[in-house]
Amino acid sequence: MRQTASPTTATALPLSELYRRVERHIPPFEWPILADDIAAILELKNERNAVILAHNYQTPEIFHTVADIVGDSLALAREAARTDADIIMLAGVHFMAETAKLLNPGKTVLIPDLKAGCSLAASITAADIRLLRERYPSMPIVTYVNTSAAVKAESDICCTSSNAKKIVEALGAPRVIMLPDEYLARNTAAQTKVEIIAWKGHCEVHERFTAGDIRSLRESHPGITVLAHPECPPEVIAECDFSGATAAMADFVDKKRPPRVALLIECAMSDNVALQYPELEFVRPCNLCPHMKRITLPKIRRTLETMTHEVTVDPEIAERARHTVERMMAMG
Ligand code: 13P
Ligand code: SF4
């Protein structure tokens, strides 16, 4: 699975070559409309020395043509810290752009739509964390990256779905608070001896999958391998064949090549992976993330033309929030 690419890969390729990457998803009559925006975006990126970081949930025409770096939340944070581009555009949601800004205070970070939020990030505030600290003064607070910078600033360390267990255990405490995703916390608790106190936040995309979905998939598609993201409820994780962050799911497909497979995940992720493995049968019982879907090619083009919307973080909050992200990156 394509998880990262050189910053010049897409720009260096002719449009016909880029179309080959998505031709099984985008019919020929649609391509000229998209190609106009794609050509303009590639040119603007060069002019402005900009890099586009795209999350795995971005649609194939973004993921496979204009993105320089693609991956899961952790990979995007790591790449954001590494890039020497002057401008970082996040084709993803607001907390991802904030994380990129935290790691690059001197750079311009852009997002094509400021309203691209996240139900998890919206489920908790900095004031909530301060109240938890009063109630559990000696307990470390592990905060999922799917949160605002203000919430990160009040926390001890961040985690993503790919390093949650590692971070929780590395703290060496018998009990930790993990927030805001109740299911990620419960799914992590099932793999460790560390006691985890959870918050009640949920991902509106993954909470909709059920164990019954998996059972009917197995009935209707014998031999199917089912992968589920750890933001799904624990009873879903119990029924699936493999659970992991988006990058781990992609790796699983790459290494195991299951002939018939379903990813319980945001729709674009299955589309992106399926394009790379035409020999595998993908059954796609997906849910759309309305926040990720706010990002479109015309908006990316406009963002690079107008240099809006810039994502900024209050410097005092940024300093404390950066510490929690960097601490995570040093540990996991
Ligand atoms: P990962 O890409 O880290 O698995 O996160 C999934 C997600 O839902 C991001 O919003
Ligand atoms: Fe947030 Fe869920 Fe959308 Fe990811 S898929 S951005 S966790 S609402």
mmCIF file of C-alpha atoms and ligand atoms in Angstrom:
data_model
loop_
_atom_site.group_PDB
_atom_site.id
_atom_site.type_symbol
_atom_site.label_atom_id
_atom_site.label_comp_id
_atom_site.label_asym_id
_atom_site.label_seq_id
_atom_site.Cartn_x
_atom_site.Cartn_y
_atom_site.Cartn_z
ATOM 1 C CA MET A 1 0.000 0.000 0.000
ATOM 2 C CA ARG A 2 1.334 3.443 -0.904
ATOM 3 C CA GLN A 3 1.872 5.076 2.487
ATOM 4 C CA THR A 4 4.456 7.717 1.740
ATOM 5 C CA ALA A 5 5.902 9.221 -1.405
ATOM 6 C CA SER A 6 8.645 11.571 -2.352
ATOM 7 C CA PRO A 7 7.440 15.194 -2.317
ATOM 8 C CA THR A 8 8.008 15.439 -6.045
ATOM 9 C CA THR A 9 6.423 12.161 -7.127
ATOM 10 C CA ALA A 10 3.022 13.429 -8.238
ATOM 11 C CA THR A 11 4.390 16.675 -9.676
ATOM 12 C CA ALA A 12 6.928 14.813 -11.790
ATOM 13 C CA LEU A 13 4.387 12.472 -13.400
ATOM 14 C CA PRO A 14 2.372 13.299 -16.528
ATOM 15 C CA LEU A 15 -1.417 13.512 -16.040
ATOM 16 C CA SER A 16 -1.939 10.360 -18.120
ATOM 17 C CA GLU A 17 0.236 8.450 -15.651
ATOM 18 C CA LEU A 18 -1.736 9.834 -12.711
ATOM 19 C CA TYR A 19 -4.963 8.758 -14.404
ATOM 20 C CA ARG A 20 -3.651 5.218 -14.637
ATOM 21 C CA ARG A 21 -3.493 5.167 -10.820
ATOM 22 C CA VAL A 22 -7.230 5.864 -10.506
ATOM 23 C CA GLU A 23 -8.749 4.636 -13.777
ATOM 24 C CA ARG A 24 -10.514 1.725 -12.107
ATOM 25 C CA HIS A 25 -12.288 4.186 -9.839
ATOM 26 C CA ILE A 26 -12.848 7.282 -12.003
ATOM 27 C CA PRO A 27 -14.610 6.858 -15.381
ATOM 28 C CA PRO A 28 -12.911 8.487 -18.411
ATOM 29 C CA PHE A 29 -15.680 11.107 -18.850
ATOM 30 C CA GLU A 30 -15.061 12.456 -15.318
ATOM 31 C CA TRP A 31 -11.299 12.696 -15.634
ATOM 32 C CA PRO A 32 -11.025 15.945 -17.703
ATOM 33 C CA ILE A 33 -12.975 17.843 -15.005
ATOM 34 C CA LEU A 34 -10.670 16.529 -12.270
ATOM 35 C CA ALA A 35 -7.525 16.829 -14.398
ATOM 36 C CA ASP A 36 -7.935 20.590 -14.704
ATOM 37 C CA ASP A 37 -7.812 21.005 -10.899
ATOM 38 C CA ILE A 38 -5.053 18.411 -10.545
ATOM 39 C CA ALA A 39 -2.801 20.166 -13.090
ATOM 40 C CA ALA A 40 -3.373 23.525 -11.386
ATOM 41 C CA ILE A 41 -2.652 22.047 -7.930
ATOM 42 C CA LEU A 42 0.585 20.411 -9.059
ATOM 43 C CA GLU A 43 1.770 23.694 -10.545
ATOM 44 C CA LEU A 44 0.792 25.736 -7.473
ATOM 45 C CA LYS A 45 2.579 23.292 -5.185
ATOM 46 C CA ASN A 46 5.791 23.816 -7.140
ATOM 47 C CA GLU A 47 5.449 27.589 -7.241
ATOM 48 C CA ARG A 48 4.807 27.853 -3.515
ATOM 49 C CA ASN A 49 7.113 25.050 -2.324
ATOM 50 C CA ALA A 50 4.096 23.424 -0.709
ATOM 51 C CA VAL A 51 3.596 19.832 0.354
ATOM 52 C CA ILE A 52 0.232 18.077 0.630
ATOM 53 C CA LEU A 53 -0.164 15.578 3.462
ATOM 54 C CA ALA A 54 -3.251 13.431 2.899
ATOM 55 C CA HIS A 55 -4.900 11.091 5.363
ATOM 56 C CA ASN A 56 -5.888 7.591 4.238
ATOM 57 C CA TYR A 57 -9.568 8.687 4.243
ATOM 58 C CA GLN A 58 -9.091 11.184 1.431
ATOM 59 C CA THR A 59 -10.798 10.269 -1.824
ATOM 60 C CA PRO A 60 -8.735 8.468 -4.505
ATOM 61 C CA GLU A 61 -8.423 11.545 -6.760
ATOM 62 C CA ILE A 62 -6.709 13.366 -3.872
ATOM 63 C CA PHE A 63 -4.888 10.409 -2.332
ATOM 64 C CA HIS A 64 -3.464 8.991 -5.574
ATOM 65 C CA THR A 65 -2.771 12.150 -7.590
ATOM 66 C CA VAL A 66 -1.972 15.371 -5.703
ATOM 67 C CA ALA A 67 -0.835 14.084 -2.301
ATOM 68 C CA ASP A 68 2.896 14.062 -1.597
ATOM 69 C CA ILE A 69 2.694 12.131 1.637
ATOM 70 C CA VAL A 70 -0.148 9.788 2.539
ATOM 71 C CA GLY A 71 -0.664 7.764 5.683
ATOM 72 C CA ASP A 72 -2.276 7.404 9.076
ATOM 73 C CA SER A 73 -2.368 10.090 11.774
ATOM 74 C CA LEU A 74 1.000 9.085 13.205
ATOM 75 C CA ALA A 75 2.753 8.982 9.824
ATOM 76 C CA LEU A 76 1.355 12.398 8.891
ATOM 77 C CA ALA A 77 2.587 13.899 12.175
ATOM 78 C CA ARG A 78 6.033 12.372 11.633
ATOM 79 C CA GLU A 79 6.229 13.592 8.045
ATOM 80 C CA ALA A 80 5.016 17.048 9.064
ATOM 81 C CA ALA A 81 7.969 17.234 11.462
ATOM 82 C CA ARG A 82 10.395 16.233 8.693
ATOM 83 C CA THR A 83 9.357 18.272 5.685
ATOM 84 C CA ASP A 84 11.442 21.164 4.412
ATOM 85 C CA ALA A 85 8.562 22.644 2.381
ATOM 86 C CA ASP A 86 7.560 26.227 3.245
ATOM 87 C CA ILE A 87 3.862 25.429 3.210
ATOM 88 C CA ILE A 88 2.122 22.356 4.570
ATOM 89 C CA MET A 89 -1.388 21.629 3.404
ATOM 90 C CA LEU A 90 -3.412 19.095 5.345
ATOM 91 C CA ALA A 91 -5.857 17.123 3.232
ATOM 92 C CA GLY A 92 -7.504 15.811 6.360
ATOM 93 C CA VAL A 93 -9.279 17.226 9.385
ATOM 94 C CA HIS A 94 -8.564 20.190 11.636
ATOM 95 C CA PHE A 95 -6.779 18.377 14.478
ATOM 96 C CA MET A 96 -4.304 16.972 11.947
ATOM 97 C CA ALA A 97 -3.538 20.460 10.648
ATOM 98 C CA GLU A 98 -3.127 21.700 14.222
ATOM 99 C CA THR A 99 -0.697 18.868 14.951
ATOM 100 C CA ALA A 100 1.315 19.813 11.849
ATOM 101 C CA LYS A 101 1.369 23.430 13.050
ATOM 102 C CA LEU A 102 2.490 22.416 16.545
ATOM 103 C CA LEU A 103 5.448 20.603 15.011
ATOM 104 C CA ASN A 104 6.213 23.456 12.578
ATOM 105 C CA PRO A 105 5.534 26.710 14.399
ATOM 106 C CA GLY A 106 7.476 28.733 11.811
ATOM 107 C CA LYS A 107 5.710 27.308 8.743
ATOM 108 C CA THR A 108 2.409 28.125 7.095
ATOM 109 C CA VAL A 109 -0.096 25.326 7.603
ATOM 110 C CA LEU A 110 -3.216 25.377 5.450
ATOM 111 C CA ILE A 111 -6.464 23.413 5.469
ATOM 112 C CA PRO A 112 -8.955 23.554 2.591
ATOM 113 C CA ASP A 113 -11.991 23.749 4.904
ATOM 114 C CA LEU A 114 -11.894 25.012 8.484
ATOM 115 C CA LYS A 115 -15.101 23.134 9.256
ATOM 116 C CA ALA A 116 -13.439 19.741 8.692
ATOM 117 C CA GLY A 117 -13.746 18.685 12.349
ATOM 118 C CA CYS A 118 -14.047 15.353 14.141
ATOM 119 C CA SER A 119 -16.704 13.979 16.513
ATOM 120 C CA LEU A 120 -13.947 12.787 18.869
ATOM 121 C CA ALA A 121 -12.211 16.164 18.994
ATOM 122 C CA ALA A 122 -15.610 17.788 19.628
ATOM 123 C CA SER A 123 -16.373 15.452 22.537
ATOM 124 C CA ILE A 124 -13.959 16.981 25.074
ATOM 125 C CA THR A 125 -12.676 20.401 26.139
ATOM 126 C CA ALA A 126 -9.647 21.677 28.031
ATOM 127 C CA ALA A 127 -11.943 22.431 31.004
ATOM 128 C CA ASP A 128 -13.003 18.745 31.069
ATOM 129 C CA ILE A 129 -9.360 17.707 31.379
ATOM 130 C CA ARG A 130 -8.769 20.161 34.218
ATOM 131 C CA LEU A 131 -11.732 18.637 36.083
ATOM 132 C CA LEU A 132 -10.344 15.116 35.522
ATOM 133 C CA ARG A 133 -6.999 16.257 36.942
ATOM 134 C CA GLU A 134 -8.741 17.467 40.089
ATOM 135 C CA ARG A 135 -10.540 14.168 40.435
ATOM 136 C CA TYR A 136 -7.583 11.889 39.598
ATOM 137 C CA PRO A 137 -4.534 14.014 40.515
ATOM 138 C CA SER A 138 -1.897 11.280 40.278
ATOM 139 C CA MET A 139 -3.090 9.571 37.120
ATOM 140 C CA PRO A 140 -1.370 10.206 33.765
ATOM 141 C CA ILE A 141 -3.675 11.475 31.018
ATOM 142 C CA VAL A 142 -3.094 9.889 27.611
ATOM 143 C CA THR A 143 -4.846 11.869 24.909
ATOM 144 C CA TYR A 144 -5.703 10.613 21.438
ATOM 145 C CA VAL A 145 -4.357 12.900 18.693
ATOM 146 C CA ASN A 146 -7.976 13.360 17.584
ATOM 147 C CA THR A 147 -8.323 16.345 19.947
ATOM 148 C CA SER A 148 -7.808 20.113 19.879
ATOM 149 C CA ALA A 149 -4.435 21.661 20.740
ATOM 150 C CA ALA A 150 -6.064 23.117 23.884
ATOM 151 C CA VAL A 151 -6.940 19.601 25.096
ATOM 152 C CA LYS A 152 -3.477 18.295 24.231
ATOM 153 C CA ALA A 153 -1.959 21.182 26.193
ATOM 154 C CA GLU A 154 -3.671 19.946 29.388
ATOM 155 C CA SER A 155 -2.567 16.324 28.854
ATOM 156 C CA ASP A 156 0.576 14.351 29.713
ATOM 157 C CA ILE A 157 1.127 12.589 26.411
ATOM 158 C CA CYS A 158 -0.623 11.878 23.120
ATOM 159 C CA CYS A 159 -1.235 8.598 21.357
ATOM 160 C CA THR A 160 -2.650 7.455 18.033
ATOM 161 C CA SER A 161 -4.472 4.231 17.281
ATOM 162 C CA SER A 162 -1.189 2.725 16.091
ATOM 163 C CA ASN A 163 0.767 3.294 19.309
ATOM 164 C CA ALA A 164 -1.890 3.441 22.073
ATOM 165 C CA LYS A 165 -0.849 0.206 23.845
ATOM 166 C CA LYS A 166 2.846 1.062 23.634
ATOM 167 C CA ILE A 167 2.320 4.544 25.093
ATOM 168 C CA VAL A 168 0.047 3.353 27.899
ATOM 169 C CA GLU A 169 2.586 0.711 28.941
ATOM 170 C CA ALA A 170 5.626 2.962 28.541
ATOM 171 C CA LEU A 171 4.290 5.287 31.237
ATOM 172 C CA GLY A 172 4.848 2.581 33.870
ATOM 173 C CA ALA A 173 1.716 3.553 35.829
ATOM 174 C CA PRO A 174 -0.837 0.974 37.049
ATOM 175 C CA ARG A 175 -3.786 3.179 36.015
ATOM 176 C CA VAL A 176 -4.083 5.799 33.287
ATOM 177 C CA ILE A 177 -6.835 7.960 31.868
ATOM 178 C CA MET A 178 -7.212 7.552 28.108
ATOM 179 C CA LEU A 179 -9.472 9.962 26.245
ATOM 180 C CA PRO A 180 -11.629 10.882 24.483
ATOM 181 C CA ASP A 181 -12.356 7.664 22.529
ATOM 182 C CA GLU A 182 -14.142 5.208 24.794
ATOM 183 C CA TYR A 183 -13.747 2.345 22.315
ATOM 184 C CA LEU A 184 -10.053 2.894 21.628
ATOM 185 C CA ALA A 185 -9.561 2.971 25.413
ATOM 186 C CA ARG A 186 -11.544 -0.240 25.960
ATOM 187 C CA ASN A 187 -9.892 -2.002 23.020
ATOM 188 C CA THR A 188 -6.462 -0.999 24.345
ATOM 189 C CA ALA A 189 -7.413 -2.090 27.879
ATOM 190 C CA ALA A 190 -8.193 -5.550 26.479
ATOM 191 C CA GLN A 191 -4.531 -5.895 25.419
ATOM 192 C CA THR A 192 -2.756 -4.672 28.546
ATOM 193 C CA LYS A 193 -2.608 -5.098 32.312
ATOM 194 C CA VAL A 194 -2.698 -1.328 32.783
ATOM 195 C CA GLU A 195 -6.090 -0.222 34.082
ATOM 196 C CA ILE A 196 -7.627 2.366 31.782
ATOM 197 C CA ILE A 197 -10.241 4.938 32.677
ATOM 198 C CA ALA A 198 -12.116 6.019 29.562
ATOM 199 C CA TRP A 199 -14.112 9.060 28.429
ATOM 200 C CA LYS A 200 -17.384 8.792 26.517
ATOM 201 C CA GLY A 201 -16.311 10.152 23.134
ATOM 202 C CA HIS A 202 -16.968 8.147 19.971
ATOM 203 C CA CYS A 203 -16.046 8.343 16.321
ATOM 204 C CA GLU A 204 -19.324 8.868 14.501
ATOM 205 C CA VAL A 205 -18.045 6.755 11.587
ATOM 206 C CA HIS A 206 -16.735 3.693 13.417
ATOM 207 C CA GLU A 207 -19.328 3.519 16.198
ATOM 208 C CA ARG A 208 -21.904 2.557 13.559
ATOM 209 C CA PHE A 209 -20.310 -0.791 12.736
ATOM 210 C CA THR A 210 -21.767 -3.753 14.620
ATOM 211 C CA ALA A 211 -20.808 -7.349 15.359
ATOM 212 C CA GLY A 212 -23.946 -8.295 13.371
ATOM 213 C CA ASP A 213 -22.408 -6.572 10.311
ATOM 214 C CA ILE A 214 -19.458 -8.950 10.529
ATOM 215 C CA ARG A 215 -21.659 -12.009 10.964
ATOM 216 C CA SER A 216 -23.734 -11.155 7.912
ATOM 217 C CA LEU A 217 -20.577 -10.435 5.908
ATOM 218 C CA ARG A 218 -19.291 -13.899 6.792
ATOM 219 C CA GLU A 219 -22.618 -15.464 5.782
ATOM 220 C CA SER A 220 -22.923 -13.638 2.477
ATOM 221 C CA HIS A 221 -19.210 -13.759 1.547
ATOM 222 C CA PRO A 222 -17.737 -17.092 2.691
ATOM 223 C CA GLY A 223 -14.036 -17.020 3.472
ATOM 224 C CA ILE A 224 -13.949 -13.261 3.909
ATOM 225 C CA THR A 225 -11.238 -11.657 6.070
ATOM 226 C CA VAL A 226 -12.614 -8.760 8.111
ATOM 227 C CA LEU A 227 -10.404 -5.908 9.346
ATOM 228 C CA ALA A 228 -11.692 -3.283 11.784
ATOM 229 C CA HIS A 229 -10.317 -0.018 13.128
ATOM 230 C CA PRO A 230 -9.848 0.180 16.944
ATOM 231 C CA GLU A 231 -12.303 3.098 17.057
ATOM 232 C CA CYS A 232 -15.014 0.434 16.481
ATOM 233 C CA PRO A 233 -16.935 -0.921 19.514
ATOM 234 C CA PRO A 234 -15.195 -3.794 21.394
ATOM 235 C CA GLU A 235 -17.790 -6.371 20.270
ATOM 236 C CA VAL A 236 -16.839 -5.571 16.653
ATOM 237 C CA ILE A 237 -13.136 -5.974 17.418
ATOM 238 C CA ALA A 238 -13.903 -9.312 19.100
ATOM 239 C CA GLU A 239 -15.515 -10.629 15.885
ATOM 240 C CA CYS A 240 -13.000 -9.321 13.344
ATOM 241 C CA ASP A 241 -9.862 -11.084 12.054
ATOM 242 C CA PHE A 242 -7.478 -8.173 12.546
ATOM 243 C CA SER A 243 -7.678 -4.756 14.162
ATOM 244 C CA GLY A 244 -5.238 -1.896 13.684
ATOM 245 C CA ALA A 245 -4.782 1.716 12.675
ATOM 246 C CA THR A 246 -5.394 2.598 9.041
ATOM 247 C CA ALA A 247 -1.725 2.059 8.112
ATOM 248 C CA ALA A 248 -1.671 -1.318 9.897
ATOM 249 C CA MET A 249 -4.770 -2.398 7.971
ATOM 250 C CA ALA A 250 -3.129 -1.430 4.694
ATOM 251 C CA ASP A 251 0.012 -3.338 5.708
ATOM 252 C CA PHE A 252 -2.053 -6.388 6.588
ATOM 253 C CA VAL A 253 -3.589 -6.403 3.095
ATOM 254 C CA ASP A 254 -0.154 -5.925 1.553
ATOM 255 C CA LYS A 255 1.477 -8.758 3.479
ATOM 256 C CA LYS A 256 -1.336 -11.326 3.707
ATOM 257 C CA ARG A 257 -3.138 -10.599 0.395
ATOM 258 C CA PRO A 258 -6.484 -12.019 1.624
ATOM 259 C CA PRO A 259 -8.374 -13.003 -1.566
ATOM 260 C CA ARG A 260 -11.676 -11.611 -0.216
ATOM 261 C CA VAL A 261 -11.514 -8.825 2.316
ATOM 262 C CA ALA A 262 -13.623 -6.137 4.033
ATOM 263 C CA LEU A 263 -12.280 -3.123 5.912
ATOM 264 C CA LEU A 264 -14.678 -1.741 8.533
ATOM 265 C CA ILE A 265 -13.528 1.789 8.023
ATOM 266 C CA GLU A 266 -14.203 5.083 6.260
ATOM 267 C CA CYS A 267 -15.232 4.486 2.633
ATOM 268 C CA ALA A 268 -12.298 6.155 0.860
ATOM 269 C CA MET A 269 -9.785 3.970 2.654
ATOM 270 C CA SER A 270 -11.182 0.798 1.039
ATOM 271 C CA ASP A 271 -11.276 2.562 -2.340
ATOM 272 C CA ASN A 272 -7.641 3.642 -1.993
ATOM 273 C CA VAL A 273 -6.397 0.222 -0.938
ATOM 274 C CA ALA A 274 -8.553 -1.613 -3.513
ATOM 275 C CA LEU A 275 -6.980 0.448 -6.327
ATOM 276 C CA GLN A 276 -3.601 -0.974 -5.437
ATOM 277 C CA TYR A 277 -4.659 -4.617 -5.313
ATOM 278 C CA PRO A 278 -6.860 -5.316 -8.352
ATOM 279 C CA GLU A 279 -6.437 -9.058 -7.846
ATOM 280 C CA LEU A 280 -8.195 -8.989 -4.447
ATOM 281 C CA GLU A 281 -11.955 -8.843 -3.934
ATOM 282 C CA PHE A 282 -12.915 -5.936 -1.683
ATOM 283 C CA VAL A 283 -16.370 -6.022 -0.115
ATOM 284 C CA ARG A 284 -17.065 -2.448 1.037
ATOM 285 C CA PRO A 285 -19.487 -2.087 3.948
ATOM 286 C CA CYS A 286 -18.135 1.383 4.698
ATOM 287 C CA ASN A 287 -19.320 4.562 6.447
ATOM 288 C CA LEU A 288 -18.512 8.086 5.226
ATOM 289 C CA CYS A 289 -16.779 10.646 7.433
ATOM 290 C CA PRO A 290 -18.582 13.922 6.675
ATOM 291 C CA HIS A 291 -15.573 15.889 7.954
ATOM 292 C CA MET A 292 -12.991 14.202 5.748
ATOM 293 C CA LYS A 293 -15.358 14.578 2.802
ATOM 294 C CA ARG A 294 -15.302 18.377 3.143
ATOM 295 C CA ILE A 295 -11.890 18.255 1.485
ATOM 296 C CA THR A 296 -12.167 18.289 -2.307
ATOM 297 C CA LEU A 297 -9.854 18.986 -5.257
ATOM 298 C CA PRO A 298 -11.470 22.397 -6.039
ATOM 299 C CA LYS A 299 -11.023 23.426 -2.385
ATOM 300 C CA ILE A 300 -7.385 22.295 -2.383
ATOM 301 C CA ARG A 301 -6.781 24.342 -5.540
ATOM 302 C CA ARG A 302 -8.473 27.409 -4.062
ATOM 303 C CA THR A 303 -6.507 27.063 -0.840
ATOM 304 C CA LEU A 304 -3.218 27.124 -2.727
ATOM 305 C CA GLU A 305 -4.386 30.048 -4.884
ATOM 306 C CA THR A 306 -5.571 32.195 -1.984
ATOM 307 C CA MET A 307 -3.412 30.810 0.865
ATOM 308 C CA THR A 308 -6.484 30.288 3.009
ATOM 309 C CA HIS A 309 -7.345 28.854 5.435
ATOM 310 C CA GLU A 310 -4.303 29.202 7.605
ATOM 311 C CA VAL A 311 -4.304 27.149 10.818
ATOM 312 C CA THR A 312 -2.820 28.907 13.832
ATOM 313 C CA VAL A 313 -2.472 27.944 17.498
ATOM 314 C CA ASP A 314 -2.096 30.316 20.423
ATOM 315 C CA PRO A 315 1.667 30.212 21.232
ATOM 316 C CA GLU A 316 1.194 29.507 24.940
ATOM 317 C CA ILE A 317 -1.158 26.578 24.213
ATOM 318 C CA ALA A 318 1.066 25.448 21.338
ATOM 319 C CA GLU A 319 4.126 25.112 23.502
ATOM 320 C CA ARG A 320 2.415 22.811 26.000
ATOM 321 C CA ALA A 321 0.551 20.857 23.297
ATOM 322 C CA ARG A 322 3.768 20.374 21.278
ATOM 323 C CA HIS A 323 5.372 18.792 24.297
ATOM 324 C CA THR A 324 2.652 16.093 24.489
ATOM 325 C CA VAL A 325 2.964 15.289 20.777
ATOM 326 C CA GLU A 326 6.763 15.234 20.849
ATOM 327 C CA ARG A 327 6.742 13.063 23.945
ATOM 328 C CA MET A 328 4.570 10.571 22.060
ATOM 329 C CA MET A 329 6.836 10.639 19.018
ATOM 330 C CA ALA A 330 9.886 10.017 21.184
ATOM 331 C CA MET A 331 8.193 7.006 22.817
ATOM 332 C CA GLY A 332 6.250 5.420 20.025
HETATM 333 P P1 13P B 1 -5.494 6.517 12.014
HETATM 334 O O1 13P B 1 -5.224 6.936 10.607
HETATM 335 O O2 13P B 1 -4.422 7.000 12.926
HETATM 336 O O3 13P B 1 -5.774 5.071 12.133
HETATM 337 O O4 13P B 1 -6.807 7.317 12.475
HETATM 338 C C1 13P B 1 -8.057 7.061 12.018
HETATM 339 C C2 13P B 1 -8.954 8.228 12.060
HETATM 340 O O5 13P B 1 -10.128 8.065 12.179
HETATM 341 C C3 13P B 1 -8.401 9.555 11.876
HETATM 342 O O6 13P B 1 -9.376 10.461 11.930
HETATM 343 FE FE1 SF4 B 2 -13.027 11.900 13.459
HETATM 344 FE FE2 SF4 B 2 -14.078 9.509 12.965
HETATM 345 FE FE3 SF4 B 2 -13.974 11.307 11.013
HETATM 346 FE FE4 SF4 B 2 -11.696 10.156 11.902
HETATM 347 S S1 SF4 B 2 -13.403 9.140 10.860
HETATM 348 S S2 SF4 B 2 -12.049 12.347 11.487
HETATM 349 S S3 SF4 B 2 -12.184 9.898 14.059
HETATM 350 S S4 SF4 B 2 -15.173 11.490 12.903
#
